[in-house]
Amino acid sequence: VGLGNHDLDQNGPPNHVDWYRREMRDYVEVNHRAGVFFKPPVPVTSYDVDTDCYSWDWGGLHLVQTHRFAGDTGHGAVSGLPWLKQDLATYAADGRPVILFQHYGWDVFSIERWDAAKGTFDDEGAGAPHWWSEADRQALLAAVKGYNVIGIFHGHQHETAMIYRGDGLDLFKPKAAYMGGFALARVSGDSMDVALGEAVGDHGEIAFTNAFSKSLNF
């Protein structure tokens, strides 16, 4: 379970402005955080109570969920960068492949800035960032430097499936789930394959739209 701007930007009533955000974060916690007596339906390897970021392992693959992005401090959120650094040092220092999940990407919508001349956010603006900044991206890159990050899966932009590169990273964004989009990924001992697809028609048909494959060394 990952949270995006639609989950974390919504304010509750004036007397409990964080109500909706807290409900969303509680949903993540109850699904993934183990307690002394409580066993969640989908337990994970590491859960950070302060940020609700978490990681888990499938064999020799380490996967990390950071919600909007690891350095997010919007609406009073605690930055997940310190936890991410500790998590990678603990579980991925041996060079095993790592996949990150976050909401924002490197596509033009995710990195748009305020364009004063046009009075809107766009990819030509030079003002304040709409979603996350270049400094946010550089801080994330610094946190993962030296680790074997083989890809980042993100969302945010709804309509278009994309496989692309940004800042030296392989990036994958399926079409939004409510529009029928999905991603399939396979990571083996020496390769990574990703296919993006979507539901089409009225009888359960699917169509694959994008594909990617690369060799892995670790």
Rosetta silent file (secondary structure, phi, psi, omega in degrees, C-alpha in Angstrom):
SEQUENCE: VGLGNHDLDQNGPPNHVDWYRREMRDYVEVNHRAGVFFKPPVPVTSYDVDTDCYSWDWGGLHLVQTHRFAGDTGHGAVSGLPWLKQDLATYAADGRPVILFQHYGWDVFSIERWDAAKGTFDDEGAGAPHWWSEADRQALLAAVKGYNVIGIFHGHQHETAMIYRGDGLDLFKPKAAYMGGFALARVSGDSMDVALGEAVGDHGEIAFTNAFSKSLNF
SCORE:     score description
SCORE:     0.000 S_00000001
   1 L     0.000  127.773  176.930    0.000    0.000    0.000 S_00000001
   2 L  -128.414  148.724 -177.400    1.405    3.406   -0.979 S_00000001
   3 L  -109.848  139.814  178.779    0.037    6.912   -0.431 S_00000001
   4 L  -118.582 -166.095 -176.484    0.091    9.768   -2.943 S_00000001
   5 H   -66.656  -29.954  178.549   -0.895   13.408   -3.050 S_00000001
   6 H   -67.894  -25.454  178.623   -4.615   12.584   -3.252 S_00000001
   7 H   -86.304  -38.174 -169.756   -4.259   10.750    0.063 S_00000001
   8 H  -102.342  -10.910  178.804   -1.915   13.117    1.888 S_00000001
   9 L   -94.095   -8.633 -176.465   -2.938   16.563    0.592 S_00000001
  10 L   -79.482  126.255  176.521   -6.578   16.301    1.671 S_00000001
  11 L   -90.566  146.092  173.849   -7.458   18.340    4.757 S_00000001
  12 L   -86.749 -165.621  179.176  -10.085   17.283    7.250 S_00000001
  13 L   -64.827  159.354 -176.044  -12.490   19.602    9.102 S_00000001
  14 H   -54.037  -32.932 -178.780  -11.001   22.688   10.817 S_00000001
  15 H   -82.907   -4.107  178.348  -11.078   21.043   14.241 S_00000001
  16 H  -156.029   67.929 -169.662   -9.167   17.981   12.949 S_00000001
  17 L   -63.469  -26.720 -178.872   -7.293   19.073    9.848 S_00000001
  18 L   -93.910   10.157 -174.124   -5.152   15.926    9.676 S_00000001
  19 H   -55.182  -50.143 -176.054   -8.071   13.505   10.050 S_00000001
  20 H   -66.098  -43.867  178.100   -8.042   12.193    6.464 S_00000001
  21 H   -59.646  -41.874 -179.301   -4.254   11.878    6.330 S_00000001
  22 H   -65.001  -39.086  177.029   -4.271   10.013    9.634 S_00000001
  23 H   -60.291  -43.713 -179.736   -6.929    7.614    8.364 S_00000001
  24 H   -65.142  -43.964  179.964   -4.812    6.835    5.302 S_00000001
  25 H   -66.776  -37.565  177.035   -1.645    6.343    7.349 S_00000001
  26 H   -62.277  -36.171  178.904   -3.508    4.149    9.835 S_00000001
  27 H   -63.530  -41.965  177.087   -4.642    1.975    6.924 S_00000001
  28 H   -62.386  -46.749 -175.772   -1.029    1.461    5.842 S_00000001
  29 H   -63.550  -43.886 -176.177    0.067    0.679    9.392 S_00000001
  30 H   -69.200  -22.102  178.270   -2.679   -1.827   10.144 S_00000001
  31 H   -85.429  -23.741 -169.473   -1.868   -3.707    6.945 S_00000001
  32 H  -128.889  -19.400 -174.393    1.893   -3.874    7.375 S_00000001
  33 L   -95.467  120.251  177.115    3.192   -3.136   10.882 S_00000001
  34 L   -81.858  144.687  175.110    3.547   -6.073   13.245 S_00000001
  35 L  -117.785 -172.624  179.551    3.116   -5.541   16.978 S_00000001
  36 L   -61.637  -41.945 -178.888    3.768   -7.647   20.041 S_00000001
  37 L  -112.310  -25.438 -174.293    0.376   -9.333   19.679 S_00000001
  38 L   -86.352  131.702  175.717   -0.954   -8.001   16.372 S_00000001
  39 L  -113.017  111.604 -177.796   -0.112   -9.811   13.144 S_00000001
  40 L   -70.255  158.462  179.622   -0.844   -7.675   10.064 S_00000001
  41 L   -64.341  -29.945  179.675   -2.254   -9.309    6.925 S_00000001
  42 L  -131.739   80.899 -178.441    0.893   -8.379    4.956 S_00000001
  43 L   -66.763  151.694 -178.128    3.858   -8.170    7.361 S_00000001
  44 L  -124.221  170.075 -178.143    7.019   -6.415    6.187 S_00000001
  45 L   -71.752  -45.386 -176.865   10.710   -6.541    7.021 S_00000001
  46 E  -141.731  130.619  178.774   11.011   -2.993    8.369 S_00000001
  47 E  -128.589  127.340  179.991    8.309   -0.435    9.224 S_00000001
  48 L   -98.976  112.573 -175.391    9.053    3.141   10.270 S_00000001
  49 L   -64.085  -34.345 -176.262    6.354    4.418   12.623 S_00000001
  50 L   -69.987  -32.098 -173.877    7.312    8.081   12.162 S_00000001
  51 L  -117.652  -14.132 -174.457    6.980    8.099    8.361 S_00000001
  52 L    64.607   14.781  168.913    4.975    4.944    7.553 S_00000001
  53 L   -75.350  152.937 -179.436    7.660    4.011    5.026 S_00000001
  54 E  -155.103  164.782  178.256    8.444    0.313    4.956 S_00000001
  55 E  -139.292  158.588  177.734   10.483   -2.341    3.199 S_00000001
  56 E  -150.124  168.769 -175.510   10.193   -6.038    2.508 S_00000001
  57 E  -128.609  136.136  170.420   12.176   -8.811    0.866 S_00000001
  58 E  -118.368  100.587 -175.376   11.355  -11.375   -1.793 S_00000001
  59 L    59.954 -124.829  179.879   14.271  -13.771   -1.793 S_00000001
  60 L   -92.523   14.333  179.832   17.336  -11.716   -2.665 S_00000001
  61 E  -105.507  129.229  178.794   15.307   -8.685   -3.818 S_00000001
  62 E  -105.607  129.831 -176.661   14.786   -5.734   -1.445 S_00000001
  63 E  -123.443  141.119 -173.212   11.734   -3.515   -2.030 S_00000001
  64 E  -134.044  129.900  176.097   10.998   -0.152   -0.407 S_00000001
  65 E  -107.971  122.277 -178.347    7.778    1.904   -0.236 S_00000001
  66 L  -121.067   13.352  177.045    8.257    5.635    0.494 S_00000001
  67 L    61.738 -126.536 -177.048    4.786    7.009   -0.413 S_00000001
  68 L   -59.852  -52.876  170.608    5.041   10.455   -2.077 S_00000001
  69 L  -174.538  161.237 -168.677    8.854   10.364   -1.812 S_00000001
  70 L   -65.372  -27.230 -178.550   11.362    9.655    0.921 S_00000001
  71 L   -96.862   15.517 -175.765   12.150   13.281    1.765 S_00000001
  72 L   -63.794  126.644  174.613    8.528   14.433    1.954 S_00000001
  73 L  -126.131   14.809 -179.721    7.836   16.945    4.746 S_00000001
  74 H   -65.755  144.964  178.454    4.539   18.324    3.440 S_00000001
  75 H    54.727   37.393  175.863    1.686   18.858    5.914 S_00000001
  76 H    80.338   10.248  179.579    3.986   18.169    8.849 S_00000001
  77 L   -66.402  150.142  175.560    5.279   14.826    7.566 S_00000001
  78 L   -89.004  131.951  179.516    8.581   13.532    8.918 S_00000001
  79 L   -59.400  134.975  177.697   11.250   13.029    6.260 S_00000001
  80 L   -90.326    1.967 -177.588   11.854    9.377    5.483 S_00000001
  81 H   -61.548  -44.724  177.711   15.407    9.923    4.247 S_00000001
  82 H   -59.527  -41.748  177.879   17.127    8.984    7.539 S_00000001
  83 H   -64.422  -42.650 -179.438   15.067    5.793    7.720 S_00000001
  84 H   -60.198  -44.346  179.226   15.768    5.000    4.046 S_00000001
  85 H   -60.508  -43.332 -179.948   19.511    5.380    4.561 S_00000001
  86 H   -68.500  -39.397  179.837   19.412    3.088    7.590 S_00000001
  87 H   -62.089  -46.548 -179.467   17.175    0.573    5.842 S_00000001
  88 H   -66.476  -38.799  178.290   19.480    0.296    2.830 S_00000001
  89 H   -63.973  -33.315 -177.397   22.556    0.072    5.044 S_00000001
  90 H   -81.210  -41.396 -169.262   20.922   -2.742    7.010 S_00000001
  91 H  -112.949   -8.997 -175.815   19.294   -4.776    4.254 S_00000001
  92 L  -132.676   12.734 -178.661   21.003   -3.895    0.956 S_00000001
  93 L   -69.602  -14.481 -179.241   24.662   -3.249    1.745 S_00000001
  94 L   -83.859    4.157  177.259   25.561   -6.615    0.204 S_00000001
  95 L    89.833    5.027  179.160   24.748   -5.317   -3.289 S_00000001
  96 L   -62.367  152.878  179.449   21.419   -7.076   -3.696 S_00000001
  97 L   -66.712  144.489 -178.698   18.991   -5.438   -6.154 S_00000001
  98 E  -126.809  136.390  172.196   16.647   -2.806   -4.740 S_00000001
  99 E  -119.699  130.952  176.961   13.352   -1.515   -6.136 S_00000001
 100 E  -104.403  146.668  173.024   11.808    1.698   -4.804 S_00000001
 101 E  -122.242  130.178  175.476    8.143    2.660   -4.943 S_00000001
 102 L  -153.462  168.987 -175.060    7.029    6.284   -4.637 S_00000001
 103 L   -82.239  -48.396 -176.070    4.288    8.513   -5.987 S_00000001
 104 L   -84.193  150.810  179.909    6.187   11.251   -7.826 S_00000001
 105 L  -123.960 -156.937  179.106    8.452   10.587  -10.777 S_00000001
 106 L  -109.598    9.083  178.119   10.793   12.353  -13.170 S_00000001
 107 L   -72.194  166.282 -173.011    8.155   12.909  -15.876 S_00000001
 108 L   -62.737  -32.023  178.667    7.262   16.456  -16.929 S_00000001
 109 L   -69.596  -42.165 -177.612    4.104   16.529  -14.795 S_00000001
 110 L   -66.819  -30.622 -174.739    5.909   15.402  -11.638 S_00000001
 111 L  -107.330   14.430 -178.453    8.699   17.981  -11.972 S_00000001
 112 L   -64.684  153.746 -178.771    6.667   20.956  -13.242 S_00000001
 113 E  -131.305  165.497 -177.421    7.267   24.403  -11.742 S_00000001
 114 E   -67.954  127.533  177.501    5.348   27.662  -11.537 S_00000001
 115 E  -106.268   99.991 -174.835    5.353   29.579  -14.811 S_00000001
 116 L   -62.895  -35.094 -178.064    4.686   33.208  -13.864 S_00000001
 117 L   -65.694  -33.508 -177.791    4.229   34.309  -17.473 S_00000001
 118 L  -101.127   -9.854  179.178    1.432   31.791  -18.029 S_00000001
 119 L    67.963   34.163 -179.825    0.009   31.809  -14.510 S_00000001
 120 E  -156.696  169.611  172.318    0.195   28.036  -14.139 S_00000001
 121 E   -86.569  134.572  175.665    2.529   25.154  -13.368 S_00000001
 122 E  -158.649 -177.472 -176.383    4.198   23.628  -16.409 S_00000001
 123 L   -83.136    2.254  176.674    7.451   22.164  -17.696 S_00000001
 124 L  -107.975   -4.265 -177.578    8.732   25.589  -18.782 S_00000001
 125 L   -70.827  154.614  178.300    8.318   27.308  -15.423 S_00000001
 126 L  -121.489    7.499 -177.708   11.242   28.518  -13.337 S_00000001
 127 L   -90.565 -150.537 -177.036    9.361   29.214  -10.108 S_00000001
 128 L   -64.386  143.538  177.639    8.417   27.065   -7.140 S_00000001
 129 E   -69.375  147.713  179.107    7.973   23.333   -7.787 S_00000001
 130 L   -78.931  -42.753 -170.887    4.425   22.002   -7.832 S_00000001
 131 L  -117.526  -58.243  173.992    5.087   18.547   -6.395 S_00000001
 132 L  -147.476  155.752 -168.060    8.731   17.944   -5.506 S_00000001
 133 L  -101.132  169.273  173.723   11.892   19.905   -6.172 S_00000001
 134 H   -60.655  -37.275  177.128   15.264   19.307   -7.767 S_00000001
 135 H   -63.225  -38.893  176.323   16.719   19.486   -4.253 S_00000001
 136 H   -61.190  -43.511 -178.834   14.319   16.718   -3.168 S_00000001
 137 H   -66.918  -40.726  179.707   15.454   14.553   -6.076 S_00000001
 138 H   -66.697  -35.240  177.497   19.131   15.176   -5.393 S_00000001
 139 H   -65.613  -38.908  177.025   18.644   14.286   -1.717 S_00000001
 140 H   -66.010  -44.399  179.025   17.030   11.004   -2.744 S_00000001
 141 H   -60.038  -39.653  178.530   19.833   10.253   -5.196 S_00000001
 142 H   -64.426  -36.669 -178.427   22.396   10.903   -2.464 S_00000001
 143 H   -68.452  -33.042 -176.394   20.568    8.511   -0.124 S_00000001
 144 H   -97.738   -2.672 -178.648   20.579    5.643   -2.635 S_00000001
 145 L   -59.245  133.749  179.249   24.065    6.266   -4.033 S_00000001
 146 L    91.559   -8.262  177.458   26.206    3.161   -3.843 S_00000001
 147 L  -103.735  158.962 -173.493   23.248    0.783   -3.645 S_00000001
 148 L   -89.213   67.148  179.532   22.023   -1.447   -6.449 S_00000001
 149 E   -79.049  110.119 -174.941   18.758    0.357   -7.238 S_00000001
 150 E   -92.884   -7.857  177.441   17.524   -1.394  -10.372 S_00000001
 151 E   176.563  157.072  172.920   14.340    0.636  -10.788 S_00000001
 152 E  -125.719  127.637  174.439   11.760    2.995   -9.350 S_00000001
 153 E  -101.708  131.572 -178.819    8.043    2.462   -9.899 S_00000001
 154 L  -139.090  177.151 -179.797    5.891    5.564   -9.520 S_00000001
 155 L  -129.018 -127.116  173.488    2.455    6.965  -10.237 S_00000001
 156 L    80.722  -65.390  176.832    0.985   10.499  -10.144 S_00000001
 157 L   -75.555  124.441 -168.970    0.451   11.059  -13.881 S_00000001
 158 L   -84.235  -44.493 -161.266   -2.730    9.122  -14.625 S_00000001
 159 L   -82.258  -28.541 -166.571   -3.220    8.764  -18.356 S_00000001
 160 L  -114.364  126.951  172.414    0.096    7.702  -19.870 S_00000001
 161 L   -78.590  137.139 -175.496    2.134    4.538  -19.340 S_00000001
 162 E  -141.907  138.694  165.889    5.853    5.317  -19.383 S_00000001
 163 E  -127.219  119.849 -171.989    9.183    3.521  -19.228 S_00000001
 164 E  -157.083 -179.813  178.025   12.054    6.007  -19.226 S_00000001
 165 E  -122.853  147.388  176.044   15.261    7.105  -17.503 S_00000001
 166 E  -153.002  131.069 -179.821   15.973   10.032  -15.214 S_00000001
 167 L    51.775   37.274  177.057   19.096   10.914  -13.234 S_00000001
 168 L    79.787    7.379 -178.175   20.604    7.560  -14.185 S_00000001
 169 E  -109.737  145.705  171.322   17.636    5.538  -12.901 S_00000001
 170 E   -85.028  127.515 -171.204   15.258    3.248  -14.774 S_00000001
 171 E  -123.597  139.134 -174.789   11.728    4.509  -14.137 S_00000001
 172 E  -132.874  127.206  178.950    8.401    2.758  -14.633 S_00000001
 173 E  -138.094  103.369  175.749    4.925    4.291  -14.501 S_00000001
 174 L   -72.159  163.334  170.607    1.864    2.276  -15.497 S_00000001
 175 L   -58.989  150.798 -176.526   -1.400    3.896  -16.409 S_00000001
 176 L   -56.527  143.809 -176.749   -3.471    4.645  -13.294 S_00000001
 177 H   -60.843  -37.524 -178.409   -5.159    1.600  -11.771 S_00000001
 178 H   -68.763  -14.077  175.249   -8.616    3.200  -11.878 S_00000001
 179 H   -99.721    8.878  176.810   -8.102    3.495  -15.641 S_00000001
 180 L    94.074    4.849 -175.617   -7.195   -0.185  -15.873 S_00000001
 181 E   -80.270  152.738  177.325   -3.419    0.184  -15.801 S_00000001
 182 E  -159.522  165.848  175.933   -0.982   -2.270  -14.242 S_00000001
 183 E  -128.543  143.026  171.753    2.658   -3.360  -14.296 S_00000001
 184 E  -118.727  132.364 -179.873    4.192   -6.824  -14.354 S_00000001
 185 E  -134.011  142.637  174.674    7.805   -7.243  -13.289 S_00000001
 186 E  -131.597  125.789  176.809   10.140  -10.219  -13.102 S_00000001
 187 E  -120.033  120.022  178.480   13.533  -10.069  -11.442 S_00000001
 188 L  -111.107 -169.358 -179.092   15.767  -13.113  -11.734 S_00000001
 189 L   -68.003  -19.813 -176.891   19.364  -13.726  -10.795 S_00000001
 190 L  -137.769    9.027 -178.918   20.653  -12.010  -13.915 S_00000001
 191 E  -156.686  162.416  174.869   17.861   -9.941  -15.485 S_00000001
 192 E  -133.032  129.482  178.486   14.893   -7.641  -14.947 S_00000001
 193 E  -126.240  136.020  179.266   11.835   -7.592  -17.210 S_00000001
 194 E  -134.006  136.557  173.087    8.910   -5.167  -16.967 S_00000001
 195 E  -130.359  134.630  175.696    5.704   -4.971  -18.991 S_00000001
 196 E  -106.160  138.539 -178.874    3.040   -2.279  -18.662 S_00000001
 197 E  -146.138 -178.864  178.201   -0.515   -3.036  -19.666 S_00000001
 198 E  -154.579  153.904  175.313   -4.129   -2.032  -19.272 S_00000001
 199 E   -74.016  137.704  178.666   -7.587   -3.550  -19.243 S_00000001
 200 E  -136.671  159.774  177.075   -9.469   -3.101  -22.517 S_00000001
 201 L    71.602 -170.664 -175.051  -12.869   -4.114  -23.848 S_00000001
 202 L  -114.393    8.121 -174.069  -15.814   -5.414  -21.865 S_00000001
 203 L  -132.340   33.724  175.018  -14.828   -9.042  -21.320 S_00000001
 204 L    81.228   14.590  179.343  -11.617   -8.963  -19.320 S_00000001
 205 E   -72.036  154.551  174.200   -9.230   -8.404  -22.205 S_00000001
 206 E  -131.521  154.956  175.794   -5.839   -6.808  -21.612 S_00000001
 207 E  -131.631  133.135  175.610   -3.350   -5.055  -23.869 S_00000001
 208 E   -92.165  134.085 -171.830    0.355   -4.641  -23.197 S_00000001
 209 E  -114.506  -27.787 -176.028    1.680   -1.219  -24.163 S_00000001
 210 E  -141.861  147.058  179.164    5.302   -0.959  -22.989 S_00000001
 211 E  -143.278  153.294 -175.508    8.109   -3.439  -22.350 S_00000001
 212 E  -152.070  144.332  175.437   11.604   -3.312  -20.872 S_00000001
 213 E  -150.989  142.331  174.924   14.426   -5.755  -20.206 S_00000001
 214 E  -152.243  155.349  175.212   17.957   -5.450  -18.876 S_00000001
 215 E   -82.127  150.098  178.979   20.741   -7.633  -17.553 S_00000001
 216 L  -117.291  144.275  175.536   21.680   -7.400  -13.883 S_00000001
 217 L  -130.209  118.931  177.269   25.086   -7.635  -12.289 S_00000001
 218 L  -159.670    0.000    0.000   25.445   -8.058   -8.526 S_00000001
